Amino acid sequence: MFIILAACLPSGPVEAQDRVHRFIQYTLQDSNGNFFPIGEVEFCTPEGECLYADIEKDFPGHFIMRSSELEPGVAYTVRIYDLNVAVHFEMDNWVYAPRNYDPSFDRFVETDKFLVYPRFHGHEDGGMTFRLDTTLNPEWALRKNLPKYAAPDSTPDYPRLVAGFQAPFMLGGKFKTDNSAIGGVDDVRPGLGIYGTIRFGYPKHMPPRDHWIFFQEITLGYQQNRYETWEIVTPGRRSDVTFHRVKLSYGMGQMSQSFGSHWSLAVTVATSGLYDGTEMLKYVDRSYRRSGFGCKASALQRLFQVGRVDVGISAQMELMYYFADTGSDDFWYGTAPSASIGLVVF
């Protein structure tokens, strides 16, 4: 079988994207797996313009093409000649697609994530077929401090724990300002939130290139927002109360193979309460302890690394519903939409 393997050859201090599109190294094998010893390779356009490369006797089965000379989208005819200028293998309609050769340079560890291997398969009748494979770069795995990646049959060491700090903003419902509620609620401030996530359900092996990695997760978190109200018992006095809530979520999501982008959807249950300092807020026979349920959508993007720790930015949209005994002047119950933004480490 005739096989062509392509890999990137660095040419001075250039970016990975430049390296992969500057030179491509091909390896040639015949149908028996032997390296094609010596000869010439020809790439010809339908207009008859041809590019040539030599298979050197000191480097059997290999030749190098300058990829800048290959025109993307053009249907080339590829021919392999021996020293007697006899055609051994030929293929029509071979198309060069630069994006398939992209090694996905990881700027966080300054190396290519993939090794790229485009393959032509020759047949005894002189024809050829084409395939392209990629594998994870062991050097990338080493720099990511993830040695398990170097062994294709081992379980990858995906991030299992995620922790974050966030600022939640209440967006509507009975959780925004309302001068007619209670004695009057005239200010709500961005709050503070923290959470920890345990992830599980990863695949046992690294999925194919450009596939997203599925996971499940359980998150325990705490959030608060402060409200400024006018007191009912003592008219004219202002008071601060804090809306505390503890939430437990179960969700499913995906992340990119470089761990740079993550997203998830989750269902959430919560216990909460309004506190004036350390005391639960009460009005007449009404207590402001709340239970609730809802859903949320989360996303995070990695920004940089500190040692073995990734640091990123996170964003979250959440829709909760809090139960309560309601009255015409009641507040802090029902639908509670919110948004959060913050930092995350994993």
Coordinates of C-alpha atoms in Angstrom, one line a residue:
M1 CA 0.0 0.0 0.0
F2 CA 1.2 3.4 -0.9
I3 CA 1.1 6.0 1.9
I4 CA 2.0 9.6 2.1
L5 CA 2.4 11.1 5.6
A6 CA 2.7 14.9 6.2
A7 CA 4.3 16.6 9.1
C8 CA 5.4 20.1 9.9
L9 CA 9.0 21.1 9.5
P10 CA 10.0 24.3 11.4
S11 CA 11.9 26.9 9.4
G12 CA 13.3 29.4 11.8
P13 CA 11.4 31.2 14.6
V14 CA 8.0 31.4 13.0
E15 CA 4.5 30.8 14.4
A16 CA 3.1 27.3 14.1
Q17 CA 0.6 28.5 11.5
D18 CA 3.5 29.6 9.3
R19 CA 5.4 26.4 9.9
V20 CA 2.6 24.2 8.7
H21 CA 2.0 26.2 5.6
R22 CA 5.7 26.7 4.8
F23 CA 6.9 23.1 4.2
I24 CA 5.2 19.8 4.3
Q25 CA 7.2 16.5 4.6
Y26 CA 5.7 13.5 2.8
T27 CA 6.5 9.8 3.3
L28 CA 5.9 7.3 0.5
Q29 CA 5.4 3.6 0.8
D30 CA 4.3 1.0 -1.7
S31 CA 1.5 -1.5 -1.3
N32 CA 3.8 -3.8 0.6
G33 CA 4.8 -1.2 3.2
N34 CA 8.2 -0.6 1.7
F35 CA 9.6 2.9 1.2
F36 CA 9.6 4.1 -2.4
P37 CA 13.4 4.1 -2.9
I38 CA 14.1 6.9 -5.4
G39 CA 12.2 8.9 -8.0
E40 CA 10.0 12.0 -8.6
V41 CA 6.6 13.2 -7.5
E42 CA 4.5 15.4 -9.8
F43 CA 1.4 17.5 -8.9
C44 CA -0.3 18.9 -12.0
T45 CA -3.3 21.2 -12.4
P46 CA -6.0 20.7 -15.0
E47 CA -4.3 23.5 -17.0
G48 CA -1.1 21.4 -17.2
E49 CA 1.0 23.5 -14.7
C50 CA 3.0 21.0 -12.6
L51 CA 5.1 21.0 -9.4
Y52 CA 7.8 18.5 -8.8
A53 CA 9.7 17.1 -5.9
D54 CA 12.5 14.5 -5.7
I55 CA 12.6 11.4 -3.6
E56 CA 16.3 11.3 -2.6
K57 CA 18.2 8.0 -2.3
D58 CA 19.7 9.1 1.0
F59 CA 16.2 9.7 2.4
P60 CA 14.1 7.0 0.7
G61 CA 10.4 7.4 0.7
H62 CA 10.4 11.0 1.7
F63 CA 10.1 14.3 -0.1
I64 CA 9.3 17.9 0.8
M65 CA 6.8 20.3 -0.8
R66 CA 6.5 24.0 -0.3
S67 CA 2.9 24.2 0.5
S68 CA 2.7 27.9 -0.5
E69 CA 3.0 26.5 -4.1
L70 CA 0.0 24.3 -3.7
E71 CA -3.2 26.1 -4.5
P72 CA -6.2 25.3 -2.2
G73 CA -9.2 24.0 -3.9
V74 CA -7.5 23.0 -7.1
A75 CA -8.0 19.4 -8.3
Y76 CA -4.4 18.1 -8.8
T77 CA -3.3 14.9 -10.6
V78 CA -0.6 13.3 -8.5
R79 CA 1.9 10.9 -10.2
I80 CA 4.8 9.0 -8.8
Y81 CA 7.7 8.3 -11.2
D82 CA 10.7 6.0 -10.9
L83 CA 14.2 6.7 -12.3
N84 CA 13.1 5.5 -15.7
V85 CA 10.3 8.1 -15.7
A86 CA 7.7 5.3 -15.5
V87 CA 4.5 6.1 -13.6
H88 CA 4.0 3.8 -10.7
F89 CA 0.9 5.4 -9.1
E90 CA -1.5 8.1 -10.1
M91 CA -4.5 9.9 -8.6
D92 CA -6.9 12.4 -10.0
N93 CA -8.8 15.2 -8.2
W94 CA -6.5 15.4 -5.1
V95 CA -7.3 18.7 -3.4
Y96 CA -5.0 20.6 -1.0
A97 CA -7.1 21.9 2.0
P98 CA -4.8 24.0 4.4
R99 CA -7.2 23.8 7.3
N100 CA -6.8 20.0 7.4
Y101 CA -3.1 20.6 8.1
D102 CA -3.6 23.0 11.0
P103 CA -1.7 21.6 14.1
S104 CA -3.8 23.9 16.5
F105 CA -0.9 25.9 18.0
D106 CA -1.5 26.2 21.8
R107 CA -0.3 29.7 22.7
F108 CA -0.6 28.8 26.4
V109 CA 2.2 26.2 26.2
E110 CA 3.8 27.4 22.9
T111 CA 3.6 24.2 21.0
D112 CA 1.4 22.4 18.4
K113 CA -1.3 20.2 19.9
F114 CA -1.5 17.8 16.9
L115 CA 0.8 16.0 14.6
V116 CA -0.8 15.9 11.1
Y117 CA -0.6 12.9 8.8
P118 CA -2.3 13.1 5.4
R119 CA -2.1 9.7 3.7
F120 CA -2.3 8.5 0.0
H121 CA -2.9 4.8 -0.4
G122 CA -1.6 3.3 -3.6
H123 CA -3.0 0.1 -5.2
E124 CA -1.6 -2.7 -7.3
D125 CA -3.5 -1.4 -10.3
G126 CA -1.6 1.9 -10.0
G127 CA -4.4 4.0 -8.5
M128 CA -4.4 5.9 -5.2
T129 CA -6.8 7.0 -2.5
F130 CA -6.4 9.6 0.1
R131 CA -7.0 9.9 3.9
L132 CA -5.8 12.3 6.6
D133 CA -5.1 11.4 10.2
T134 CA -4.0 13.4 13.2
T135 CA -2.6 12.4 16.6
L136 CA -1.9 14.3 19.8
N137 CA 1.6 15.7 20.0
P138 CA 3.4 14.1 23.0
E139 CA 5.4 17.3 23.4
W140 CA 2.1 19.2 23.9
A141 CA 1.1 16.6 26.5
L142 CA 4.4 17.0 28.3
R143 CA 4.1 20.8 28.4
K144 CA 0.5 20.6 29.6
N145 CA 1.7 18.4 32.5
L146 CA -0.6 15.7 31.3
P147 CA 1.6 12.8 30.7
K148 CA -1.3 10.4 30.3
Y149 CA -2.0 12.0 26.9
A150 CA 1.3 10.5 25.5
A151 CA -0.2 7.0 25.8
P152 CA -3.1 6.6 23.3
D153 CA -4.7 3.8 25.3
S154 CA -4.7 5.5 28.7
T155 CA -7.5 7.6 30.2
P156 CA -6.8 11.3 29.7
D157 CA -6.4 13.5 32.8
Y158 CA -9.2 15.9 32.1
P159 CA -9.9 18.7 34.6
R160 CA -12.1 17.2 37.4
L161 CA -12.4 20.1 39.7
V162 CA -13.5 23.7 38.9
A163 CA -13.8 26.6 41.3
G164 CA -15.0 30.1 40.7
F165 CA -15.7 33.5 42.1
Q166 CA -18.5 35.5 40.6
A167 CA -20.6 38.7 40.9
P168 CA -24.3 38.0 40.5
F169 CA -26.7 40.6 39.2
M170 CA -30.5 40.3 39.8
L171 CA -32.3 41.1 36.6
G172 CA -36.0 41.2 37.3
G173 CA -39.2 39.9 38.9
K174 CA -39.7 40.6 42.6
F175 CA -35.9 40.9 43.1
K176 CA -35.3 44.3 41.6
T177 CA -36.2 47.7 43.1
D178 CA -39.8 48.4 43.8
N179 CA -41.0 51.5 45.8
S180 CA -44.4 50.0 46.4
A181 CA -43.2 46.8 48.0
I182 CA -42.9 46.5 51.8
G183 CA -41.7 49.9 52.9
G184 CA -40.0 50.4 49.6
V185 CA -37.0 48.7 48.0
D186 CA -34.9 51.3 46.3
D187 CA -31.5 49.7 45.7
V188 CA -30.1 46.3 44.8
R189 CA -26.4 45.8 44.6
P190 CA -24.2 43.4 42.7
G191 CA -23.3 40.6 45.0
L192 CA -20.7 38.0 45.7
G193 CA -20.7 34.3 44.8
I194 CA -18.4 31.3 45.1
Y195 CA -18.8 27.8 43.9
G196 CA -17.1 24.5 43.4
T197 CA -17.8 21.9 40.7
I198 CA -16.9 18.2 40.5
R199 CA -16.9 16.8 36.9
F200 CA -17.3 13.2 35.9
G201 CA -18.6 11.0 33.0
Y202 CA -15.7 11.8 30.7
P203 CA -14.9 9.4 27.8
K204 CA -12.1 6.9 28.5
H205 CA -10.0 8.0 25.6
M206 CA -9.3 11.3 23.9
P207 CA -12.0 11.7 21.1
P208 CA -11.0 12.4 17.5
R209 CA -9.6 15.8 16.5
D210 CA -11.9 18.8 16.7
H211 CA -14.5 16.8 18.7
W212 CA -15.9 18.3 21.9
I213 CA -15.5 16.4 25.2
F214 CA -18.7 15.5 27.0
F215 CA -18.9 15.7 30.8
Q216 CA -21.4 15.7 33.7
E217 CA -21.0 17.9 36.8
I218 CA -22.3 18.6 40.2
T219 CA -22.0 22.2 41.6
L220 CA -22.4 23.5 45.1
G221 CA -22.5 27.3 45.3
Y222 CA -23.3 30.3 47.5
Q223 CA -24.5 33.7 46.3
Q224 CA -25.7 36.9 48.0
N225 CA -27.1 40.3 47.0
R226 CA -27.7 43.3 49.3
Y227 CA -30.9 45.4 49.2
E228 CA -31.6 48.8 50.7
T229 CA -35.1 49.2 52.0
W230 CA -37.3 51.7 53.9
E231 CA -38.5 50.3 57.2
I232 CA -42.2 49.8 57.8
V233 CA -42.1 49.8 61.6
T234 CA -39.9 52.9 61.8
P235 CA -40.9 55.1 58.8
G236 CA -38.1 57.3 57.5
R237 CA -35.3 54.8 58.5
R238 CA -33.4 52.9 55.9
S239 CA -32.1 49.3 56.4
D240 CA -29.9 46.9 54.6
V241 CA -30.9 43.3 54.1
T242 CA -29.0 40.5 52.4
F243 CA -30.5 37.8 50.1
H244 CA -28.4 34.7 50.9
R245 CA -28.9 31.5 48.9
V246 CA -27.1 28.1 48.7
K247 CA -27.6 26.2 45.5
L248 CA -27.0 22.6 44.3
S249 CA -26.9 21.9 40.6
Y250 CA -26.6 18.9 38.3
G251 CA -25.6 19.6 34.7
M252 CA -24.2 18.3 31.5
G253 CA -21.7 20.1 29.2
Q254 CA -18.9 20.0 26.7
M255 CA -15.4 21.4 26.4
S256 CA -12.9 21.8 23.6
Q257 CA -9.9 19.4 23.4
S258 CA -7.5 22.2 24.4
F259 CA -9.7 22.8 27.6
G260 CA -10.0 26.4 26.4
S261 CA -13.7 26.6 26.0
H262 CA -16.4 25.1 28.2
W263 CA -20.2 25.3 28.4
S264 CA -22.9 23.5 30.4
L265 CA -26.6 23.4 31.1
A266 CA -27.9 22.5 34.6
V267 CA -31.0 22.2 36.8
T268 CA -30.7 23.8 40.3
V269 CA -32.4 23.6 43.7
A270 CA -31.8 26.2 46.3
T271 CA -32.4 27.2 49.9
S272 CA -32.3 30.9 50.7
G273 CA -33.4 33.6 53.1
L274 CA -33.4 37.4 53.6
Y275 CA -31.4 38.4 56.6
D276 CA -31.0 41.7 58.5
G277 CA -27.5 41.2 59.8
T278 CA -27.5 37.7 61.4
E279 CA -31.3 37.6 61.9
M280 CA -33.9 36.2 59.5
L281 CA -36.1 39.0 58.2
K282 CA -39.7 38.8 59.5
Y283 CA -42.8 40.9 58.9
V284 CA -46.0 40.3 60.9
D285 CA -46.3 36.5 60.7
R286 CA -44.3 36.3 57.4
S287 CA -40.8 34.7 57.4
Y288 CA -38.5 35.3 54.5
R289 CA -37.0 31.9 54.3
R290 CA -37.2 30.6 50.7
S291 CA -36.8 27.4 48.8
G292 CA -36.5 27.4 45.0
F293 CA -35.7 25.5 41.8
G294 CA -34.6 26.5 38.3
C295 CA -32.1 26.1 35.6
K296 CA -28.9 27.8 34.3
A297 CA -26.5 28.0 31.4
S298 CA -22.8 28.5 32.0
A299 CA -19.8 29.2 29.8
L300 CA -16.1 29.7 30.6
Q301 CA -13.0 30.6 28.5
R302 CA -9.5 30.0 29.6
L303 CA -7.3 33.1 29.7
F304 CA -3.8 31.9 31.0
Q305 CA -2.0 29.4 33.1
V306 CA -0.2 29.7 36.4
G307 CA 1.9 26.6 36.9
R308 CA -0.5 23.7 36.4
V309 CA -3.6 25.8 37.1
D310 CA -5.7 27.2 34.3
V311 CA -7.4 30.6 35.0
G312 CA -10.3 31.8 33.0
I313 CA -13.4 34.0 32.8
S314 CA -16.9 32.6 33.4
A315 CA -20.4 33.8 32.6
Q316 CA -23.8 32.4 33.7
M317 CA -27.4 33.0 33.1
E318 CA -29.9 31.6 35.6
L319 CA -33.7 31.5 36.0
M320 CA -34.9 30.5 39.5
Y321 CA -38.3 30.3 41.1
Y322 CA -38.6 30.9 44.9
F323 CA -41.7 29.8 46.8
A324 CA -43.3 32.0 49.5
D325 CA -46.5 32.9 51.2
T326 CA -47.4 36.0 49.2
G327 CA -49.3 39.1 50.0
S328 CA -50.1 42.3 48.1
D329 CA -47.1 44.0 49.6
D330 CA -44.8 40.9 49.6
F331 CA -41.4 40.8 47.9
W332 CA -38.5 38.5 47.1
Y333 CA -40.5 35.6 45.7
G334 CA -41.4 34.1 42.4
T335 CA -39.3 34.2 39.2
A336 CA -35.8 35.4 39.8
P337 CA -33.7 35.9 36.6
S338 CA -30.0 36.7 37.2
A339 CA -26.6 36.9 35.5
S340 CA -23.1 36.4 36.8
I341 CA -19.6 37.0 35.7
G342 CA -16.4 36.1 37.4
L343 CA -13.1 34.2 37.4
V344 CA -12.6 30.5 37.4
V345 CA -9.7 28.1 38.1
F346 CA -9.4 24.5 37.1

